[in-house]
Amino acid sequence: SQQGEEDPQALSIQEGENATMNCSYKTSINNLQWYRQNSGRGLVHLILIRSNEREKHSGRLRVTLDTSKKSSSLLITASRAADTASYFCATGAMDSSYKLIFGSGTRLLVRP
Amino acid sequence: GAVVSQHPSRVICKSGTSVKIECRSLDFQATTMFWYRQFPKKSLMLMATSNEGSKATYEQGVEKDKFLINHASLTLSTLTVTSAHPEDSSFYICSARRPTLNTEAFFGQGTRLTVV
């Protein structure tokens, strides 16, 4: 099962620019998380925002959460070529299963 | 270092054979682990939740007899793709989370399965 959609599906920017990715989901959640995946590799956790939080920062990352709209955004500021990867949002279910359901992902290309 | 170790990273097998993929939680006891499947340039699709000491919980549309999951210890879950066919070729990833709300998941490196 897949929770929702991310947009854009692909994003190409110049190094130094900001990148914004959006995520929408369908059900009630405990938290929303963002992960990064380099091609053909496992996922790396970036940031977690709880359902009662609206904004969170971590280094060059800024995440917002709007539970009324069931949406989240990830902003990467001052992008670097090394930020090139796929980015996924994932929602933590309200039940006790602890499972994460992933969005469709955004492929980010940062051109040097 | 890695918190979750997955092995093998790549495997090629012949149609009709079975392949076992191991997922180990190195840093904590994982009563629950998760198996995902990922097609090229696509998202991760949750296949099943592996429960230590009990049966796995499969997502809708996932064949239990095709994808056998065993979680015999608190640190090891295995996924066996039985009677593999070319359409089973994919990237399989496992993950583990501490059994607490609002915690991150740790992922294995993934296994690229190619069935020829």
PDB file of C-alpha atoms in Angstrom:
ATOM      1  CA  SER A   1       0.000   0.000   0.000  1.00  0.00           C
ATOM      2  CA  GLN A   2       1.178   3.528  -0.634  1.00  0.00           C
ATOM      3  CA  GLN A   3       0.161   6.466   1.475  1.00  0.00           C
ATOM      4  CA  GLY A   4       0.194   9.325  -0.952  1.00  0.00           C
ATOM      5  CA  GLU A   5       1.808  11.385  -3.569  1.00  0.00           C
ATOM      6  CA  GLU A   6       4.858  13.550  -3.676  1.00  0.00           C
ATOM      7  CA  ASP A   7       5.460  16.340  -6.070  1.00  0.00           C
ATOM      8  CA  PRO A   8       7.279  17.078  -8.098  1.00  0.00           C
ATOM      9  CA  GLN A   9       8.235  13.592  -9.255  1.00  0.00           C
ATOM     10  CA  ALA A  10      11.518  14.991 -10.461  1.00  0.00           C
ATOM     11  CA  LEU A  11      13.335  18.242  -9.774  1.00  0.00           C
ATOM     12  CA  SER A  12      16.460  19.629 -11.389  1.00  0.00           C
ATOM     13  CA  ILE A  13      18.134  22.693  -9.885  1.00  0.00           C
ATOM     14  CA  GLN A  14      21.451  24.486  -9.886  1.00  0.00           C
ATOM     15  CA  GLU A  15      23.839  24.132  -6.991  1.00  0.00           C
ATOM     16  CA  GLY A  16      23.145  26.838  -4.435  1.00  0.00           C
ATOM     17  CA  GLU A  17      19.437  27.010  -5.146  1.00  0.00           C
ATOM     18  CA  ASN A  18      16.766  25.800  -2.767  1.00  0.00           C
ATOM     19  CA  ALA A  19      14.761  22.641  -3.398  1.00  0.00           C
ATOM     20  CA  THR A  20      11.207  22.182  -2.193  1.00  0.00           C
ATOM     21  CA  MET A  21       9.389  18.862  -2.219  1.00  0.00           C
ATOM     22  CA  ASN A  22       5.795  18.291  -1.205  1.00  0.00           C
ATOM     23  CA  CYS A  23       4.065  15.267   0.209  1.00  0.00           C
ATOM     24  CA  SER A  24       0.394  14.518   0.656  1.00  0.00           C
ATOM     25  CA  TYR A  25      -1.053  11.645   2.652  1.00  0.00           C
ATOM     26  CA  LYS A  26      -4.451  10.138   3.227  1.00  0.00           C
ATOM     27  CA  THR A  27      -4.905   8.870   6.764  1.00  0.00           C
ATOM     28  CA  SER A  28      -4.399  10.153  10.299  1.00  0.00           C
ATOM     29  CA  ILE A  29      -0.819   9.891  11.429  1.00  0.00           C
ATOM     30  CA  ASN A  30       1.385   9.892  14.505  1.00  0.00           C
ATOM     31  CA  ASN A  31       4.322  11.365  12.683  1.00  0.00           C
ATOM     32  CA  LEU A  32       5.740  12.050   9.267  1.00  0.00           C
ATOM     33  CA  GLN A  33       9.317  11.325   8.315  1.00  0.00           C
ATOM     34  CA  TRP A  34      11.565  12.177   5.402  1.00  0.00           C
ATOM     35  CA  TYR A  35      14.163   9.817   4.016  1.00  0.00           C
ATOM     36  CA  ARG A  36      16.825  10.049   1.396  1.00  0.00           C
ATOM     37  CA  GLN A  37      17.913   7.272  -0.960  1.00  0.00           C
ATOM     38  CA  ASN A  38      20.957   7.293  -3.175  1.00  0.00           C
ATOM     39  CA  SER A  39      20.585   5.211  -6.301  1.00  0.00           C
ATOM     40  CA  GLY A  40      20.403   1.501  -5.562  1.00  0.00           C
ATOM     41  CA  ARG A  41      21.020   1.908  -1.862  1.00  0.00           C
ATOM     42  CA  GLY A  42      19.141   1.768   1.406  1.00  0.00           C
ATOM     43  CA  LEU A  43      17.337   4.699   2.938  1.00  0.00           C
ATOM     44  CA  VAL A  44      18.743   7.227   5.346  1.00  0.00           C
ATOM     45  CA  HIS A  45      16.545   9.016   7.835  1.00  0.00           C
ATOM     46  CA  LEU A  46      16.584  12.807   7.549  1.00  0.00           C
ATOM     47  CA  ILE A  47      13.998  14.217   9.907  1.00  0.00           C
ATOM     48  CA  LEU A  48      10.859  13.297  11.852  1.00  0.00           C
ATOM     49  CA  ILE A  49       8.009  15.655  12.619  1.00  0.00           C
ATOM     50  CA  ARG A  50       5.290  14.717  15.055  1.00  0.00           C
ATOM     51  CA  SER A  51       1.623  15.240  14.307  1.00  0.00           C
ATOM     52  CA  ASN A  52       1.408  18.036  16.890  1.00  0.00           C
ATOM     53  CA  GLU A  53       4.355  19.926  15.380  1.00  0.00           C
ATOM     54  CA  ARG A  54       4.088  22.380  12.505  1.00  0.00           C
ATOM     55  CA  GLU A  55       7.703  23.025  11.591  1.00  0.00           C
ATOM     56  CA  LYS A  56      11.086  21.516  12.252  1.00  0.00           C
ATOM     57  CA  HIS A  57      14.647  22.346  11.241  1.00  0.00           C
ATOM     58  CA  SER A  58      17.778  20.286  10.940  1.00  0.00           C
ATOM     59  CA  GLY A  59      20.821  21.913   9.367  1.00  0.00           C
ATOM     60  CA  ARG A  60      19.865  22.876   5.814  1.00  0.00           C
ATOM     61  CA  LEU A  61      16.577  21.020   6.068  1.00  0.00           C
ATOM     62  CA  ARG A  62      13.250  22.543   6.961  1.00  0.00           C
ATOM     63  CA  VAL A  63      10.104  20.463   7.226  1.00  0.00           C
ATOM     64  CA  THR A  64       6.555  21.690   7.621  1.00  0.00           C
ATOM     65  CA  LEU A  65       3.462  19.693   8.458  1.00  0.00           C
ATOM     66  CA  ASP A  66      -0.168  20.713   7.943  1.00  0.00           C
ATOM     67  CA  THR A  67      -2.386  17.995   9.365  1.00  0.00           C
ATOM     68  CA  SER A  68      -5.564  19.807   8.309  1.00  0.00           C
ATOM     69  CA  LYS A  69      -4.448  19.539   4.685  1.00  0.00           C
ATOM     70  CA  LYS A  70      -2.669  16.232   5.214  1.00  0.00           C
ATOM     71  CA  SER A  71       0.460  17.598   3.626  1.00  0.00           C
ATOM     72  CA  SER A  72       4.113  18.183   4.362  1.00  0.00           C
ATOM     73  CA  SER A  73       6.986  19.905   2.636  1.00  0.00           C
ATOM     74  CA  LEU A  74      10.735  19.433   2.732  1.00  0.00           C
ATOM     75  CA  LEU A  75      12.965  22.391   1.923  1.00  0.00           C
ATOM     76  CA  ILE A  76      16.659  21.910   1.278  1.00  0.00           C
ATOM     77  CA  THR A  77      18.456  25.237   1.308  1.00  0.00           C
ATOM     78  CA  ALA A  78      21.695  26.071  -0.497  1.00  0.00           C
ATOM     79  CA  SER A  79      21.686  22.758  -2.319  1.00  0.00           C
ATOM     80  CA  ARG A  80      24.869  20.892  -3.182  1.00  0.00           C
ATOM     81  CA  ALA A  81      25.630  18.358  -5.892  1.00  0.00           C
ATOM     82  CA  ALA A  82      25.888  15.764  -3.120  1.00  0.00           C
ATOM     83  CA  ASP A  83      22.193  16.325  -2.338  1.00  0.00           C
ATOM     84  CA  THR A  84      21.337  14.541  -5.585  1.00  0.00           C
ATOM     85  CA  ALA A  85      19.164  11.599  -4.533  1.00  0.00           C
ATOM     86  CA  SER A  86      15.564  10.463  -4.216  1.00  0.00           C
ATOM     87  CA  TYR A  87      13.598  11.835  -1.289  1.00  0.00           C
ATOM     88  CA  PHE A  88      10.626  10.067   0.257  1.00  0.00           C
ATOM     89  CA  CYS A  89       8.127  11.026   2.885  1.00  0.00           C
ATOM     90  CA  ALA A  90       6.788   8.283   5.106  1.00  0.00           C
ATOM     91  CA  THR A  91       3.929   8.309   7.557  1.00  0.00           C
ATOM     92  CA  GLY A  92       3.754   6.469  10.832  1.00  0.00           C
ATOM     93  CA  ALA A  93       0.396   4.818  11.409  1.00  0.00           C
ATOM     94  CA  MET A  94      -1.839   5.636  14.357  1.00  0.00           C
ATOM     95  CA  ASP A  95      -2.062   1.988  15.340  1.00  0.00           C
ATOM     96  CA  SER A  96       0.548  -0.031  17.190  1.00  0.00           C
ATOM     97  CA  SER A  97       2.036  -1.613  14.094  1.00  0.00           C
ATOM     98  CA  TYR A  98       4.926   0.890  13.879  1.00  0.00           C
ATOM     99  CA  LYS A  99       4.930   0.442  10.123  1.00  0.00           C
ATOM    100  CA  LEU A 100       5.847   3.250   7.774  1.00  0.00           C
ATOM    101  CA  ILE A 101       4.049   3.856   4.523  1.00  0.00           C
ATOM    102  CA  PHE A 102       5.995   5.713   1.872  1.00  0.00           C
ATOM    103  CA  GLY A 103       5.037   8.376  -0.604  1.00  0.00           C
ATOM    104  CA  SER A 104       5.898   8.181  -4.279  1.00  0.00           C
ATOM    105  CA  GLY A 105       9.166  10.091  -3.940  1.00  0.00           C
ATOM    106  CA  THR A 106      10.917  13.006  -5.620  1.00  0.00           C
ATOM    107  CA  ARG A 107      14.093  12.530  -7.648  1.00  0.00           C
ATOM    108  CA  LEU A 108      16.313  15.524  -7.073  1.00  0.00           C
ATOM    109  CA  LEU A 109      19.185  16.424  -9.376  1.00  0.00           C
ATOM    110  CA  VAL A 110      21.494  19.209  -8.278  1.00  0.00           C
ATOM    111  CA  ARG A 111      23.649  20.394 -11.143  1.00  0.00           C
ATOM    112  CA  PRO A 112      27.161  21.590 -10.233  1.00  0.00           C
TER     113      PRO A 112
ATOM    114  CA  GLY B   1      28.186   1.989  11.601  1.00  0.00           C
ATOM    115  CA  ALA B   2      25.168   0.221  10.167  1.00  0.00           C
ATOM    116  CA  VAL B   3      22.287  -0.404  12.513  1.00  0.00           C
ATOM    117  CA  VAL B   4      20.575  -2.862  10.183  1.00  0.00           C
ATOM    118  CA  SER B   5      22.543  -5.263   8.015  1.00  0.00           C
ATOM    119  CA  GLN B   6      21.013  -6.960   4.999  1.00  0.00           C
ATOM    120  CA  HIS B   7      22.584  -9.785   3.078  1.00  0.00           C
ATOM    121  CA  PRO B   8      23.214 -10.490   0.265  1.00  0.00           C
ATOM    122  CA  SER B   9      23.384  -7.162  -1.537  1.00  0.00           C
ATOM    123  CA  ARG B  10      23.002  -8.824  -4.921  1.00  0.00           C
ATOM    124  CA  VAL B  11      21.804 -12.235  -5.986  1.00  0.00           C
ATOM    125  CA  ILE B  12      21.128 -13.844  -9.322  1.00  0.00           C
ATOM    126  CA  CYS B  13      19.145 -17.042  -9.379  1.00  0.00           C
ATOM    127  CA  LYS B  14      17.496 -19.317 -11.883  1.00  0.00           C
ATOM    128  CA  SER B  15      13.747 -19.477 -12.352  1.00  0.00           C
ATOM    129  CA  GLY B  16      12.150 -21.996 -10.052  1.00  0.00           C
ATOM    130  CA  THR B  17      14.732 -21.772  -7.315  1.00  0.00           C
ATOM    131  CA  SER B  18      14.318 -20.118  -3.918  1.00  0.00           C
ATOM    132  CA  VAL B  19      16.350 -17.268  -2.512  1.00  0.00           C
ATOM    133  CA  LYS B  20      16.775 -16.274   1.117  1.00  0.00           C
ATOM    134  CA  ILE B  21      17.525 -12.717   2.195  1.00  0.00           C
ATOM    135  CA  GLU B  22      18.666 -11.972   5.732  1.00  0.00           C
ATOM    136  CA  CYS B  23      18.058  -8.837   7.750  1.00  0.00           C
ATOM    137  CA  ARG B  24      19.845  -8.321  11.051  1.00  0.00           C
ATOM    138  CA  SER B  25      19.273  -5.637  13.630  1.00  0.00           C
ATOM    139  CA  LEU B  26      22.725  -4.900  15.027  1.00  0.00           C
ATOM    140  CA  ASP B  27      22.014  -2.204  17.545  1.00  0.00           C
ATOM    141  CA  PHE B  28      18.785  -3.167  19.289  1.00  0.00           C
ATOM    142  CA  GLN B  29      16.359  -6.006  19.720  1.00  0.00           C
ATOM    143  CA  ALA B  30      13.758  -5.674  17.027  1.00  0.00           C
ATOM    144  CA  THR B  31      10.510  -7.389  17.851  1.00  0.00           C
ATOM    145  CA  THR B  32       9.177  -6.045  14.590  1.00  0.00           C
ATOM    146  CA  MET B  33      10.894  -5.690  11.247  1.00  0.00           C
ATOM    147  CA  PHE B  34       9.540  -4.702   7.874  1.00  0.00           C
ATOM    148  CA  TRP B  35      10.092  -5.879   4.322  1.00  0.00           C
ATOM    149  CA  TYR B  36       9.677  -3.575   1.344  1.00  0.00           C
ATOM    150  CA  ARG B  37       9.914  -4.056  -2.370  1.00  0.00           C
ATOM    151  CA  GLN B  38      11.012  -1.322  -4.746  1.00  0.00           C
ATOM    152  CA  PHE B  39      10.719  -1.228  -8.526  1.00  0.00           C
ATOM    153  CA  PRO B  40      13.083   0.956 -10.585  1.00  0.00           C
ATOM    154  CA  LYS B  41      12.476   4.647 -10.009  1.00  0.00           C
ATOM    155  CA  LYS B  42       9.486   3.847  -7.848  1.00  0.00           C
ATOM    156  CA  SER B  43       8.635   4.098  -4.186  1.00  0.00           C
ATOM    157  CA  LEU B  44       8.910   1.458  -1.497  1.00  0.00           C
ATOM    158  CA  MET B  45       5.929  -0.845  -1.242  1.00  0.00           C
ATOM    159  CA  LEU B  46       5.441  -2.452   2.156  1.00  0.00           C
ATOM    160  CA  MET B  47       5.184  -6.196   1.731  1.00  0.00           C
ATOM    161  CA  ALA B  48       4.900  -7.458   5.256  1.00  0.00           C
ATOM    162  CA  THR B  49       5.562  -6.875   8.919  1.00  0.00           C
ATOM    163  CA  SER B  50       7.786  -9.507  10.469  1.00  0.00           C
ATOM    164  CA  ASN B  51       6.878 -10.304  14.070  1.00  0.00           C
ATOM    165  CA  GLU B  52       9.327 -12.087  16.342  1.00  0.00           C
ATOM    166  CA  GLY B  53       7.916 -15.396  17.509  1.00  0.00           C
ATOM    167  CA  SER B  54       4.706 -15.188  15.522  1.00  0.00           C
ATOM    168  CA  LYS B  55       3.407 -15.100  11.972  1.00  0.00           C
ATOM    169  CA  ALA B  56       4.182 -12.235   9.695  1.00  0.00           C
ATOM    170  CA  THR B  57       1.464  -9.778   8.763  1.00  0.00           C
ATOM    171  CA  TYR B  58       1.227  -9.412   5.007  1.00  0.00           C
ATOM    172  CA  GLU B  59      -0.084  -6.413   3.119  1.00  0.00           C
ATOM    173  CA  GLN B  60      -2.981  -6.839   0.772  1.00  0.00           C
ATOM    174  CA  GLY B  61      -1.980  -8.421  -2.519  1.00  0.00           C
ATOM    175  CA  VAL B  62       1.256  -9.970  -1.256  1.00  0.00           C
ATOM    176  CA  GLU B  63       1.396 -13.744  -1.647  1.00  0.00           C
ATOM    177  CA  LYS B  64       2.261 -15.380   1.657  1.00  0.00           C
ATOM    178  CA  ASP B  65       3.392 -18.611   0.052  1.00  0.00           C
ATOM    179  CA  LYS B  66       5.604 -16.771  -2.422  1.00  0.00           C
ATOM    180  CA  PHE B  67       7.323 -14.549   0.121  1.00  0.00           C
ATOM    181  CA  LEU B  68       8.029 -16.539   3.263  1.00  0.00           C
ATOM    182  CA  ILE B  69       9.044 -14.510   6.283  1.00  0.00           C
ATOM    183  CA  ASN B  70      10.634 -15.928   9.399  1.00  0.00           C
ATOM    184  CA  HIS B  71      11.536 -13.885  12.467  1.00  0.00           C
ATOM    185  CA  ALA B  72      13.100 -16.507  14.699  1.00  0.00           C
ATOM    186  CA  SER B  73      15.096 -14.206  16.940  1.00  0.00           C
ATOM    187  CA  LEU B  74      15.016 -10.628  18.139  1.00  0.00           C
ATOM    188  CA  THR B  75      17.783  -9.680  15.752  1.00  0.00           C
ATOM    189  CA  LEU B  76      17.112 -11.663  12.600  1.00  0.00           C
ATOM    190  CA  SER B  77      14.335 -11.738  10.044  1.00  0.00           C
ATOM    191  CA  THR B  78      14.540 -13.622   6.764  1.00  0.00           C
ATOM    192  CA  LEU B  79      12.608 -13.276   3.541  1.00  0.00           C
ATOM    193  CA  THR B  80      12.559 -16.277   1.239  1.00  0.00           C
ATOM    194  CA  VAL B  81      11.370 -15.782  -2.307  1.00  0.00           C
ATOM    195  CA  THR B  82      10.116 -19.224  -3.250  1.00  0.00           C
ATOM    196  CA  SER B  83       9.991 -20.643  -6.768  1.00  0.00           C
ATOM    197  CA  ALA B  84      11.299 -17.379  -8.108  1.00  0.00           C
ATOM    198  CA  HIS B  85      10.245 -16.091 -11.504  1.00  0.00           C
ATOM    199  CA  PRO B  86      11.622 -13.195 -13.565  1.00  0.00           C
ATOM    200  CA  GLU B  87       8.762 -10.975 -12.399  1.00  0.00           C
ATOM    201  CA  ASP B  88      10.079 -11.359  -8.831  1.00  0.00           C
ATOM    202  CA  SER B  89      13.221  -9.512  -9.880  1.00  0.00           C
ATOM    203  CA  SER B  90      13.334  -6.376  -7.799  1.00  0.00           C
ATOM    204  CA  PHE B  91      15.066  -4.464  -5.024  1.00  0.00           C
ATOM    205  CA  TYR B  92      14.089  -5.735  -1.584  1.00  0.00           C
ATOM    206  CA  ILE B  93      14.780  -3.666   1.531  1.00  0.00           C
ATOM    207  CA  CYS B  94      14.268  -4.466   5.178  1.00  0.00           C
ATOM    208  CA  SER B  95      13.942  -2.080   8.080  1.00  0.00           C
ATOM    209  CA  ALA B  96      13.710  -2.131  11.841  1.00  0.00           C
ATOM    210  CA  ARG B  97      12.363   0.344  14.332  1.00  0.00           C
ATOM    211  CA  ARG B  98      12.498   0.467  18.064  1.00  0.00           C
ATOM    212  CA  PRO B  99       9.025  -0.401  19.365  1.00  0.00           C
ATOM    213  CA  THR B 100       8.281   3.167  20.356  1.00  0.00           C
ATOM    214  CA  LEU B 101       6.140   5.746  18.644  1.00  0.00           C
ATOM    215  CA  ASN B 102       7.832   8.637  16.905  1.00  0.00           C
ATOM    216  CA  THR B 103      11.122   6.948  16.206  1.00  0.00           C
ATOM    217  CA  GLU B 104      13.002   6.641  12.971  1.00  0.00           C
ATOM    218  CA  ALA B 105      13.371   3.457  10.968  1.00  0.00           C
ATOM    219  CA  PHE B 106      16.740   1.990  10.119  1.00  0.00           C
ATOM    220  CA  PHE B 107      17.132   0.367   6.734  1.00  0.00           C
ATOM    221  CA  GLY B 108      19.317  -2.361   5.395  1.00  0.00           C
ATOM    222  CA  GLN B 109      21.403  -1.784   2.303  1.00  0.00           C
ATOM    223  CA  GLY B 110      18.891  -3.591   0.129  1.00  0.00           C
ATOM    224  CA  THR B 111      19.118  -6.730  -1.995  1.00  0.00           C
ATOM    225  CA  ARG B 112      19.002  -6.604  -5.767  1.00  0.00           C
ATOM    226  CA  LEU B 113      17.376  -9.856  -6.893  1.00  0.00           C
ATOM    227  CA  THR B 114      17.607 -10.888 -10.522  1.00  0.00           C
ATOM    228  CA  VAL B 115      15.810 -14.026 -11.631  1.00  0.00           C
ATOM    229  CA  VAL B 116      16.969 -15.409 -14.955  1.00  0.00           C
TER     230      VAL B 116
END
